[in-house]
Coordinates of C-alpha atoms (C1' of nucleotides) in Angstrom, one line a residue:
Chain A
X1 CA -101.9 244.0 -16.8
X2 CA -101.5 244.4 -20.7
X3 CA -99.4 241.2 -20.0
X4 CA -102.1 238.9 -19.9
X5 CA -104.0 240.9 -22.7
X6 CA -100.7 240.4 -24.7
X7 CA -100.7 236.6 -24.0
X8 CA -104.1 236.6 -24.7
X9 CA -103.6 237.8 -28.2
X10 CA -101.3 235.8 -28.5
X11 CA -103.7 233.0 -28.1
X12 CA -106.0 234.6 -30.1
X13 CA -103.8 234.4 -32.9
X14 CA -102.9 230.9 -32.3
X15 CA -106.8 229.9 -32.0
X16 CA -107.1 231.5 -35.5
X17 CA -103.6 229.7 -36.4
X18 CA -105.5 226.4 -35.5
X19 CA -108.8 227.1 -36.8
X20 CA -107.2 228.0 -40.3
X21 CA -105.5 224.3 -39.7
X22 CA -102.1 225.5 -40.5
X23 CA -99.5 224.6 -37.7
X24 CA -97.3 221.9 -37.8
X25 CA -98.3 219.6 -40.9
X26 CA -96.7 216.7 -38.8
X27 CA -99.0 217.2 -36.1
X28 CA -101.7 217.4 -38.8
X29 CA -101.2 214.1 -40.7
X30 CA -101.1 212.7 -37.4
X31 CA -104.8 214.1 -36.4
X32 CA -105.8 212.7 -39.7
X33 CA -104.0 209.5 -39.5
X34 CA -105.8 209.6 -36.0
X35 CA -108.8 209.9 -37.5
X36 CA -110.1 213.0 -35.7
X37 CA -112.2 215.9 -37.3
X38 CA -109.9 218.8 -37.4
X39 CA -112.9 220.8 -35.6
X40 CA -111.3 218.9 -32.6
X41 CA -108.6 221.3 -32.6
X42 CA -110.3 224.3 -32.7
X43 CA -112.4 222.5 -29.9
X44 CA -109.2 222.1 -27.7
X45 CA -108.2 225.8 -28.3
X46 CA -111.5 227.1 -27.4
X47 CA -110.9 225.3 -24.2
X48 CA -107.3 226.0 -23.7
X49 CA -108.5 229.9 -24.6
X50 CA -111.3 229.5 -22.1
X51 CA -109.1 228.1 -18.8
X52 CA -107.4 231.6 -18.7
X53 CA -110.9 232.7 -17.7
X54 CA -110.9 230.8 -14.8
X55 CA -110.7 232.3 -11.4
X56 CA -107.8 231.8 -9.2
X57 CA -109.6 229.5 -6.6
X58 CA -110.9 227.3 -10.3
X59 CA -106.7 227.1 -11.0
X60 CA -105.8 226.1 -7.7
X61 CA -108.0 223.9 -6.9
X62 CA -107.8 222.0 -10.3
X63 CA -106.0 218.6 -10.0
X64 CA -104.1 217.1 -12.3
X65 CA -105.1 213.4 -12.8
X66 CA -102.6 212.7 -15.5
X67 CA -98.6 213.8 -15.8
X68 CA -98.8 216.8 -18.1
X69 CA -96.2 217.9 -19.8
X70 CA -93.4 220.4 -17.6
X71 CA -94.2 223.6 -17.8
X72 CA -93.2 225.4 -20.7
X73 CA -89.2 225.9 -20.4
X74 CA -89.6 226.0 -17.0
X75 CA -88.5 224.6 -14.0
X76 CA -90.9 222.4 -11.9
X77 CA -89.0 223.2 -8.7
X78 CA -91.5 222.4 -5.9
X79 CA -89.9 224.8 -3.6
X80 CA -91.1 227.8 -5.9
X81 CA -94.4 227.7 -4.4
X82 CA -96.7 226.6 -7.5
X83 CA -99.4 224.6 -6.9
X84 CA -100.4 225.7 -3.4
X85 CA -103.4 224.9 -3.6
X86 CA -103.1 221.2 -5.1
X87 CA -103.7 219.1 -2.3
X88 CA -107.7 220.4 -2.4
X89 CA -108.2 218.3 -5.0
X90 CA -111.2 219.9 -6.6
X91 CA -113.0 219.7 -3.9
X92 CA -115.9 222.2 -3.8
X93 CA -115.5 222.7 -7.5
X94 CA -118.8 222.4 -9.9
X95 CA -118.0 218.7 -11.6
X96 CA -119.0 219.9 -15.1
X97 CA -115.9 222.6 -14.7
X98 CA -113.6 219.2 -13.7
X99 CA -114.9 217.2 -16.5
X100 CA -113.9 219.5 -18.8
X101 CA -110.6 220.3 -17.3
X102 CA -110.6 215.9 -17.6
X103 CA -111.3 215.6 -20.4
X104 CA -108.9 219.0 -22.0
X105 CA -105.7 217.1 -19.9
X106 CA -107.0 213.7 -21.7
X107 CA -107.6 214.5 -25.0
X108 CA -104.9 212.7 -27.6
X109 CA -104.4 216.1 -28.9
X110 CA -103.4 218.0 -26.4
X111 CA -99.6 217.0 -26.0
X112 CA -99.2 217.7 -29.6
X113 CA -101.0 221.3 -29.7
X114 CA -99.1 222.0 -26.8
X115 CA -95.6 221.2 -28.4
X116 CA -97.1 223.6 -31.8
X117 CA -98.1 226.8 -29.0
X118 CA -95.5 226.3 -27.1
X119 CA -93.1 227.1 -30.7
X120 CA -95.1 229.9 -32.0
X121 CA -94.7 231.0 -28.6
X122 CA -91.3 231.2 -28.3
X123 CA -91.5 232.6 -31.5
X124 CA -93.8 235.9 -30.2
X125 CA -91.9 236.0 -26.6
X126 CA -88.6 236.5 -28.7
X127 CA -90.0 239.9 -29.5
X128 CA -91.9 240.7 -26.0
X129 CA -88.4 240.0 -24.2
X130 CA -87.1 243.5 -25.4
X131 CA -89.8 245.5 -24.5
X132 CA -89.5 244.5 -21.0
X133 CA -87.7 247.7 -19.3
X134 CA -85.7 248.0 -15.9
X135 CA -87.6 250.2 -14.1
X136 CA -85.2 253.1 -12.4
X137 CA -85.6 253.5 -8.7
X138 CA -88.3 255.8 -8.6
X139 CA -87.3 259.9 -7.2
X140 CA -90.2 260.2 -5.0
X141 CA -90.1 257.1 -3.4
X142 CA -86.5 257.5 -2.4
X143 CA -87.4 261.1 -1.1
X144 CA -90.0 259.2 1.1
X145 CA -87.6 256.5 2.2
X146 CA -85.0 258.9 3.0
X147 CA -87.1 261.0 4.8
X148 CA -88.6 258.2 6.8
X149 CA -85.5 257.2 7.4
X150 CA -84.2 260.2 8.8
X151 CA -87.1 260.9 11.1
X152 CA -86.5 257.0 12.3
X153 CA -89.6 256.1 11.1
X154 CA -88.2 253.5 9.0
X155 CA -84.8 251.8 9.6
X156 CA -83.3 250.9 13.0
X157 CA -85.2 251.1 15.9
X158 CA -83.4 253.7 18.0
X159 CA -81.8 255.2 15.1
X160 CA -81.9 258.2 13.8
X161 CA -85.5 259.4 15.4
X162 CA -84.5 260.1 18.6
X163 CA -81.7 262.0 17.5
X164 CA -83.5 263.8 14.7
X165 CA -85.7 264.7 17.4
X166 CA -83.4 265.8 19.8
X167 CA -82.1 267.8 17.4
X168 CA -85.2 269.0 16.6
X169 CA -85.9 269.9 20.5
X170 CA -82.9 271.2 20.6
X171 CA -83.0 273.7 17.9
X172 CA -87.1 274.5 19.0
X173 CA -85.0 275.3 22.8
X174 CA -86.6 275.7 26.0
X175 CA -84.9 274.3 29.1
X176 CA -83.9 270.9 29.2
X177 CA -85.9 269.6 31.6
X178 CA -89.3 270.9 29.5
X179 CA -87.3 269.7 26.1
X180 CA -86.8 266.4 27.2
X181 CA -90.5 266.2 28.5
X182 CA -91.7 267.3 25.1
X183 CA -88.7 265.3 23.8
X184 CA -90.7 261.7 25.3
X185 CA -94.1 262.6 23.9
X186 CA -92.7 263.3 20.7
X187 CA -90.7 260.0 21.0
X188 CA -93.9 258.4 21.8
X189 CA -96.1 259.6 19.4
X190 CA -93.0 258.8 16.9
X191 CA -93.1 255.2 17.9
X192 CA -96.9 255.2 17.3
X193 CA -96.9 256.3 13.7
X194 CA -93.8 253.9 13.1
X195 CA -96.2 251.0 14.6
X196 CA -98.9 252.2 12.5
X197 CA -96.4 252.4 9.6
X198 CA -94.9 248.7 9.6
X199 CA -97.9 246.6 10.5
X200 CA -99.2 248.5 7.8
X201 CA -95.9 247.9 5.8
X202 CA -95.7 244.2 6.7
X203 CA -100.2 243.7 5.7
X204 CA -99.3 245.2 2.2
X205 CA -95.8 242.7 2.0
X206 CA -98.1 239.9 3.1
X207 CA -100.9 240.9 1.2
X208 CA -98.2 240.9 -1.9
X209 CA -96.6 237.9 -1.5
X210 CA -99.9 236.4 -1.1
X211 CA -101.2 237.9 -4.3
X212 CA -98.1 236.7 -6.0
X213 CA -98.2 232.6 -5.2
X214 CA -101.9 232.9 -6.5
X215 CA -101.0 234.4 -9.5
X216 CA -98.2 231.9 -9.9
X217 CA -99.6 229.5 -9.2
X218 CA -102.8 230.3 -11.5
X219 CA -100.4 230.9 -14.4
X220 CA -98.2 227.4 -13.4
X221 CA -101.4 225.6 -13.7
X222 CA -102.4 227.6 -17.0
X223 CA -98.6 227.0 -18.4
X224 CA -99.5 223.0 -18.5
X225 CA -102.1 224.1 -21.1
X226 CA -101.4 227.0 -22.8
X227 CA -97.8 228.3 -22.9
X228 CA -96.2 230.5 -20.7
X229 CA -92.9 231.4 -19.7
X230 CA -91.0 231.4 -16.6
X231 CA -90.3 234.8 -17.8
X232 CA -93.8 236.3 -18.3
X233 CA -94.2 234.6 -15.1
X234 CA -91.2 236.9 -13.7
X235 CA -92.9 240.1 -15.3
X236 CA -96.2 239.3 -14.1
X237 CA -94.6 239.1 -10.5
X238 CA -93.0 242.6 -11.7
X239 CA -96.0 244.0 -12.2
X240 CA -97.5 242.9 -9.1
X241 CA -94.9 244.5 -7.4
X242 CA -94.8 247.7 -9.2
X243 CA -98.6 248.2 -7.8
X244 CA -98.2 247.1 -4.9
X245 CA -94.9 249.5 -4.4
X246 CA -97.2 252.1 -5.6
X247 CA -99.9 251.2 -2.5
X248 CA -96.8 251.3 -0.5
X249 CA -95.8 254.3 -1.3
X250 CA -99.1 256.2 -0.6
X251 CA -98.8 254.5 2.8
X252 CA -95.2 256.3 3.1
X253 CA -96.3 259.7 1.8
X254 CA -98.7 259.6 4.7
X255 CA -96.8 258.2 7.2
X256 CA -94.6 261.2 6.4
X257 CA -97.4 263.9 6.4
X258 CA -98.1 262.6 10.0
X259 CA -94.3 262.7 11.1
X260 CA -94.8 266.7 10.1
X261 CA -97.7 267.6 11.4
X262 CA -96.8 265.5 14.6
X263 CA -93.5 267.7 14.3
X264 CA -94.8 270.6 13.5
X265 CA -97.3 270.0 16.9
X266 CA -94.5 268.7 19.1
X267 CA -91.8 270.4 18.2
X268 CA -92.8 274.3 16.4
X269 CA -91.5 276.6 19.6
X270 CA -93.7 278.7 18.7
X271 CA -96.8 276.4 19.4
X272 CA -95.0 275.0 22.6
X273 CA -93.7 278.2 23.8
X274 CA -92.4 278.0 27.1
X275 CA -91.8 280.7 29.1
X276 CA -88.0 281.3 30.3
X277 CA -87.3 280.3 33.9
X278 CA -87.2 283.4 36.5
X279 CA -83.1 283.1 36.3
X280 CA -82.7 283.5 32.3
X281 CA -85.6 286.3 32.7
X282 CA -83.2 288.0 35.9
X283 CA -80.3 287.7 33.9
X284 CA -81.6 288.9 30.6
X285 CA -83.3 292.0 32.4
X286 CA -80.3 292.7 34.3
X287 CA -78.2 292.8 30.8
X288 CA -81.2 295.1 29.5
X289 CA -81.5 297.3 32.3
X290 CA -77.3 298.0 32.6
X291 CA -77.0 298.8 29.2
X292 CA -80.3 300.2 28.9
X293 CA -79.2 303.5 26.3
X294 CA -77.8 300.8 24.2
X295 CA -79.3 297.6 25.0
X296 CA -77.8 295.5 21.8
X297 CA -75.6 292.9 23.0
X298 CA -72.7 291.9 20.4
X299 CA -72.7 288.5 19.1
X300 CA -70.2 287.3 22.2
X301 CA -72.4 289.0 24.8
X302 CA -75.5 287.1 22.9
X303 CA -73.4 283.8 23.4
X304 CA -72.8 284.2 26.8
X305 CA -75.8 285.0 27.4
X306 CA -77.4 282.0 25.6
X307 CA -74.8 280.4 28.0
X308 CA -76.0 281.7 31.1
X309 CA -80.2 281.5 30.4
X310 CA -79.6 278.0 29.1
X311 CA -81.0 279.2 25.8
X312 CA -80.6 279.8 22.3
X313 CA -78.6 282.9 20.5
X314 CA -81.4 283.8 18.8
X315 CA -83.7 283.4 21.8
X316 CA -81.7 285.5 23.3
X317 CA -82.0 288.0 20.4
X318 CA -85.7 287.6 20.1
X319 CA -85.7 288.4 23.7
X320 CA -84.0 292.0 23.1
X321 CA -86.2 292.2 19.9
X322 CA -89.0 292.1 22.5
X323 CA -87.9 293.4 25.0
X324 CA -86.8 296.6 23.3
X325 CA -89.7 297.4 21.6
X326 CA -92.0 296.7 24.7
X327 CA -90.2 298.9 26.5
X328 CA -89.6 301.6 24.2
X329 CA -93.5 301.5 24.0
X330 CA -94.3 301.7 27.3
X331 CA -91.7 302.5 29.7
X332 CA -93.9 303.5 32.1
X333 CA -94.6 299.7 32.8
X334 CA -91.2 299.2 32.8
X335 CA -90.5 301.6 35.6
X336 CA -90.4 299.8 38.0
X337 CA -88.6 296.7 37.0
X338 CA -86.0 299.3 35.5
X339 CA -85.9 300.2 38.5
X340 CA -85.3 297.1 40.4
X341 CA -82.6 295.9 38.3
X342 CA -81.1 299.0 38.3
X343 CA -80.3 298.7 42.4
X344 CA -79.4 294.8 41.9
X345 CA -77.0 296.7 39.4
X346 CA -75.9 299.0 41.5
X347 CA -75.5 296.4 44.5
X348 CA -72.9 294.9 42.3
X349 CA -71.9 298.4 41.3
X350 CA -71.3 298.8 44.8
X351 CA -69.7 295.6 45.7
X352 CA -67.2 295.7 43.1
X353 CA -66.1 298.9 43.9
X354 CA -65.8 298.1 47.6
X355 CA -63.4 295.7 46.2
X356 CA -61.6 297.7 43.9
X357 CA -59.7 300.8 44.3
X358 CA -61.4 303.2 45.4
X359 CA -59.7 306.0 43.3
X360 CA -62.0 305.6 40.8
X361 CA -63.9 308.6 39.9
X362 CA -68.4 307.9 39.7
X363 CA -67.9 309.8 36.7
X364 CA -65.8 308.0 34.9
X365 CA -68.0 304.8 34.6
X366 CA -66.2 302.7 32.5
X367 CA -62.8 302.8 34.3
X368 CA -61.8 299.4 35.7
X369 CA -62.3 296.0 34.0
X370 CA -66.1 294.9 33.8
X371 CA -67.2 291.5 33.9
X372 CA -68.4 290.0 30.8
X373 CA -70.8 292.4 30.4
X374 CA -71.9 293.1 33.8
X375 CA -70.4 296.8 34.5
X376 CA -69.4 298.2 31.5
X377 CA -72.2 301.1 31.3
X378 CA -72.9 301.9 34.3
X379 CA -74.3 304.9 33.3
X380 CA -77.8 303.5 32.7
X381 CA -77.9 302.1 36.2
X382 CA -77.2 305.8 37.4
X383 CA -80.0 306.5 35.4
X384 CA -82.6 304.4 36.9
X385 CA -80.9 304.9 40.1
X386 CA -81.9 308.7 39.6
X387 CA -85.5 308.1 40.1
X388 CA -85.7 305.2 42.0
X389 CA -83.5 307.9 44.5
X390 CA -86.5 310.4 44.2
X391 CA -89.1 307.5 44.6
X392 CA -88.1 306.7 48.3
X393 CA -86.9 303.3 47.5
X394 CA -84.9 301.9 49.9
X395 CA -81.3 301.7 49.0
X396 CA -78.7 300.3 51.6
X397 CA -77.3 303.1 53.2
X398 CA -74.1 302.1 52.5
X399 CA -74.7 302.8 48.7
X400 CA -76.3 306.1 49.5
X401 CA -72.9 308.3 49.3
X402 CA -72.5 306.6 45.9
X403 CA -75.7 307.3 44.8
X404 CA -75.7 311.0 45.4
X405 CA -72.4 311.0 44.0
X406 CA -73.8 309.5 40.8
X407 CA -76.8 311.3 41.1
X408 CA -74.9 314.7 41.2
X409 CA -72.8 313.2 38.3
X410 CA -75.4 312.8 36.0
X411 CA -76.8 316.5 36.7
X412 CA -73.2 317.5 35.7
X413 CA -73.5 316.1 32.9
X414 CA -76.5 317.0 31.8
X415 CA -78.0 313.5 31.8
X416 CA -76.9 310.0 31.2
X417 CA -76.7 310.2 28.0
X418 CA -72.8 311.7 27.6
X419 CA -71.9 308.4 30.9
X420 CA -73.2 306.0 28.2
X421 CA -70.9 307.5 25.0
X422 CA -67.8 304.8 25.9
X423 CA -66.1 302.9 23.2
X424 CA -66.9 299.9 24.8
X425 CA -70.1 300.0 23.3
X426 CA -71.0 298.2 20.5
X427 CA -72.6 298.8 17.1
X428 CA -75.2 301.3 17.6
X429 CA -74.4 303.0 20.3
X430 CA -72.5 306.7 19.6
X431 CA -75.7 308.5 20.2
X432 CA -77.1 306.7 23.8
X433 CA -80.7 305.7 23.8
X434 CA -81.2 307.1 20.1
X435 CA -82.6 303.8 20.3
X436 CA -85.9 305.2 21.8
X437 CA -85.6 308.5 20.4
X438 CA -86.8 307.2 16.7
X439 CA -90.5 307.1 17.9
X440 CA -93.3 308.0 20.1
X441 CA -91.6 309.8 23.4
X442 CA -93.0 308.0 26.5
X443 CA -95.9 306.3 25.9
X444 CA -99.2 308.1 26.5
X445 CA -100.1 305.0 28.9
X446 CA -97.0 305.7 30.8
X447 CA -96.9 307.5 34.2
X448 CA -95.0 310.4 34.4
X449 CA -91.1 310.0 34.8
X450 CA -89.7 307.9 32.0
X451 CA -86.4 306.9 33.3
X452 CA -84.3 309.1 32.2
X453 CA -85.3 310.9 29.3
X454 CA -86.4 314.2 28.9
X455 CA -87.5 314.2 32.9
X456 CA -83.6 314.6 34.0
X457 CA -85.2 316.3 37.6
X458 CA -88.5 314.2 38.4
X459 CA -86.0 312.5 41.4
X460 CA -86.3 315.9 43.2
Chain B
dG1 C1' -113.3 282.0 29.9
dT2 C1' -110.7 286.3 29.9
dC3 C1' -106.8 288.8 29.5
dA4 C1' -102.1 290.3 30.1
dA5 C1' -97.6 288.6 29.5
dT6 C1' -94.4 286.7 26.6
dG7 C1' -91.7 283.9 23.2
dA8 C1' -91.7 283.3 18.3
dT9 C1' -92.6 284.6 13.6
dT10 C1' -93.3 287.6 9.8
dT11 C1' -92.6 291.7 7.1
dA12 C1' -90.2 295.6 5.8
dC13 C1' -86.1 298.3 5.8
dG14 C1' -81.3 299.9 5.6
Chain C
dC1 C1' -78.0 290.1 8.1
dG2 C1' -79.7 292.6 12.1
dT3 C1' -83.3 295.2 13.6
dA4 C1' -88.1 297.5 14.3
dA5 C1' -92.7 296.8 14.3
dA6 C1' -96.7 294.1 13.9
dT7 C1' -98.7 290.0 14.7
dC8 C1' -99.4 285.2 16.1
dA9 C1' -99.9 281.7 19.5
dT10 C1' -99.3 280.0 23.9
dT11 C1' -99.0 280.4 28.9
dG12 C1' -100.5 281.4 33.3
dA13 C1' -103.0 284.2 36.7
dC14 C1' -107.5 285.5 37.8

DNA sequence: GTCAATGATTTACG
DNA sequence: CGTAAATCATTGAC
């Protein structure tokens, strides 16, 4: 507050003005016509100068007994809150502190000191007036608002929070059912911390406001005395305000440390991972497993997929990351889920075929138009058929003829690898399953009979 | 509580 | 940028 230290000097200077008994020689002759020792004045100013030590309750409950003089330049508008207090009438107030308030507001001096500091005053204001700066919206706190406001922590009620957090949910993925569950607890914790934030908000407002009227009011009762401004009285409020904002904003730059970590709890996948549901994990394996010597789906067959599991593109890829590596690592474990997918595969092999022309040739897999991405290598499902022929499991007799067919095809051809060389393949795939070749054959873990591999004749 | 499974993230590489 | 590999963190069965 280097206001009121700057008013005080002011005073200061004007006590020593008065004490020096320079000033307005009219107002001098008339003390001496009066009568009155000059050490009257620097009485009055000692006074004056003491009344801005009061305490707020001192000012507010002071009552005026006389009509003082308006307030310095100012307007005595009733409705600007001044005087809040002045109906108390003193009342609880030490009568010694009243007597000399009294007897200040009385003395035949006072009126005409007034008139001298309220001059010198504007005099000295003239030059504060410049200092007094605009102060520029400050950077951080509109980084705060704005981020308040975009998690709908501020601003309309159903704004912009739900939808940042269904954007959020949505981006974190999962299946909607879970998403919107998470979605509602996030919505609800939301609404706590925006609670939290405007009771908070609308304490420090009232505890501003509040602030404000008694400083007002304190400097309105000091301005029948000493001189102040309507002006300082507007910077003071500044002032006020600028603290206050600053309280504020440490309320804000927590509020928005909770909005993260509640985001960052509710809404970080990788904290709330969910698993996939059994029909995104059938359909993803069934991708895997009939495209198993290249198992990279292109960008479309990634979409499509996303489509089909209900799930992100990059879930998707994170899936094939996974799943890749897991298997490449142990695909003894894989067996026999390689092997299941591989007779759901053929199943559709089979039914598609029944459908189609027969003319097509078992060794000429790619032939016909494939699904999406259902049929297109059908060479890896030949593959796993391979063993799960040799492992007794039961195929529908109506596939067997197939199956030996393809079984006898990929003994032609050495192994699966040559079925899987078709241009429909994409990226990677010239050299089939170089994707596992890179490291550790068959995993030491793994029970004999890879599928496929090196093992082309475990099936007999 | 343990532990395997699993989705996500991080790091390094081409 | 996509991927491999390692790792993290959670889930769910036991």
């Amino acid at each position: 507050m280097d206001d009121q230290t700057r008013m005080m000097t002011g005073l200061t200077g004007l006590g020593g003005l008065a004490q020096a008994d320079v000033g307005d020689p009219d107002s001098v002759r008339k003390q001496q016509s009066l009568g009155q020792p000059q050490q009257d004045i620097g009485d009055i100013l000692q006074q004056i100068m003491a009344i801005t030590d009061e305490s707020l309750d001192e000012a507010q409950a002071r009552c005026w007994p006389e009509e003082s003089p308006a307030h310095w330049g100012g307007s005595d508008d009733p409705t600007e809150g001044g005087r809040a207090g002045g109906g108390m009438a003193g009342g609880g107030l030490p009568l010694n502190f009243q007597h000399r308030k009294h007897a200040l507001n009385c003395h035949r001096m006072k009126p005409a000191l007034f008139s001298v500091l309220c001059e010198i005053k504007e005099k000295t204001v003239l030059s504060i007036r410049g200092v007094q700066e605009e102060d520029p919206p400050d950077p951080q706190i509109m980084r705060l608002d704005n981020m308040l406001l975009a998690e709908g922590v501020s601003g309309p009620e159903k704004g912009g929070g739900s939808a940042a957090a269904a954007a959020a949910a949505a981006a974190a993925g999962g299946s909607p059912t879970d998403s919107s569950i998470e979605h509602s607890d996030y919505r609800a914790k939301l609404a706590q911390i925006r609670q939290i934030y405007h009771s908070e908000l609308e304490k420090y407002e009232q505890a501003c406001s509040e602030f404000t009227n008694h400083v007002m009011n304190l400097l309105r009762e000091q301005s029948r005395t000493r001189p102040i401004s309507p002006k300082e009285i507007e910077r003071m409020v500044a002032i006020i305000h600028r603290k206050f904002s600053s309280i504020q904003m440490q309320l804000k730059q927590s509020t928005c440390e909770a909005v993260m970590i509640l985001r960052s709890r509710f809404l970080d996948a990788r904290r709330k991972r969910r698993n996939f549901n059994k029909q995104a994990t059938e359909v993803l394996n069934e991708y895997f497993y009939s495209h198993l010597s290249n198992p990279y789906p292109s960008e479309e067959a990634k979409e499509e997929l996303a489509k089909k599991c209900a799930i992100t593109v990059s879930q998707v890829s994170n899936w094939f990351g996974n799943k890749r590596i897991r298997y490449k690592k142990n695909i003894g474990k894989f067996q026999e889920e390689a092997n299941l997918y591989a007779v759901k595969t053929a199943v559709d092999a089979a039914n598609v075929s029944a459908h189609a022309s027969q003319a097509n040739s078992p060794a000429t897999p790619n032939s016909g138009s494939p699904g999406p991405y259902s049929l297109s290598h059908t060479g890896d499902a030949y593959l796993n058929l391979r063993s799960l022929n040799g492992e007794g499991l039961g195929i529908a007799p109506s596939l067997q003829p197939q199956v030996d067919t393809l079984h006898r095809a990929t003994h032609l051809t050495g192994g699966y690898e040559e079925l899987s060389g078709s241009g429909l393949y994409t990226p990677h795939c010239l050299d089939a399953n170089s994707w596992q070749d890179t490291t550790n054959s068959p995993s030491v873990t793994s029970p004999p009979g890879p599928p496929g591999s090196v093992h082309s004749d475990t099936s007999n």
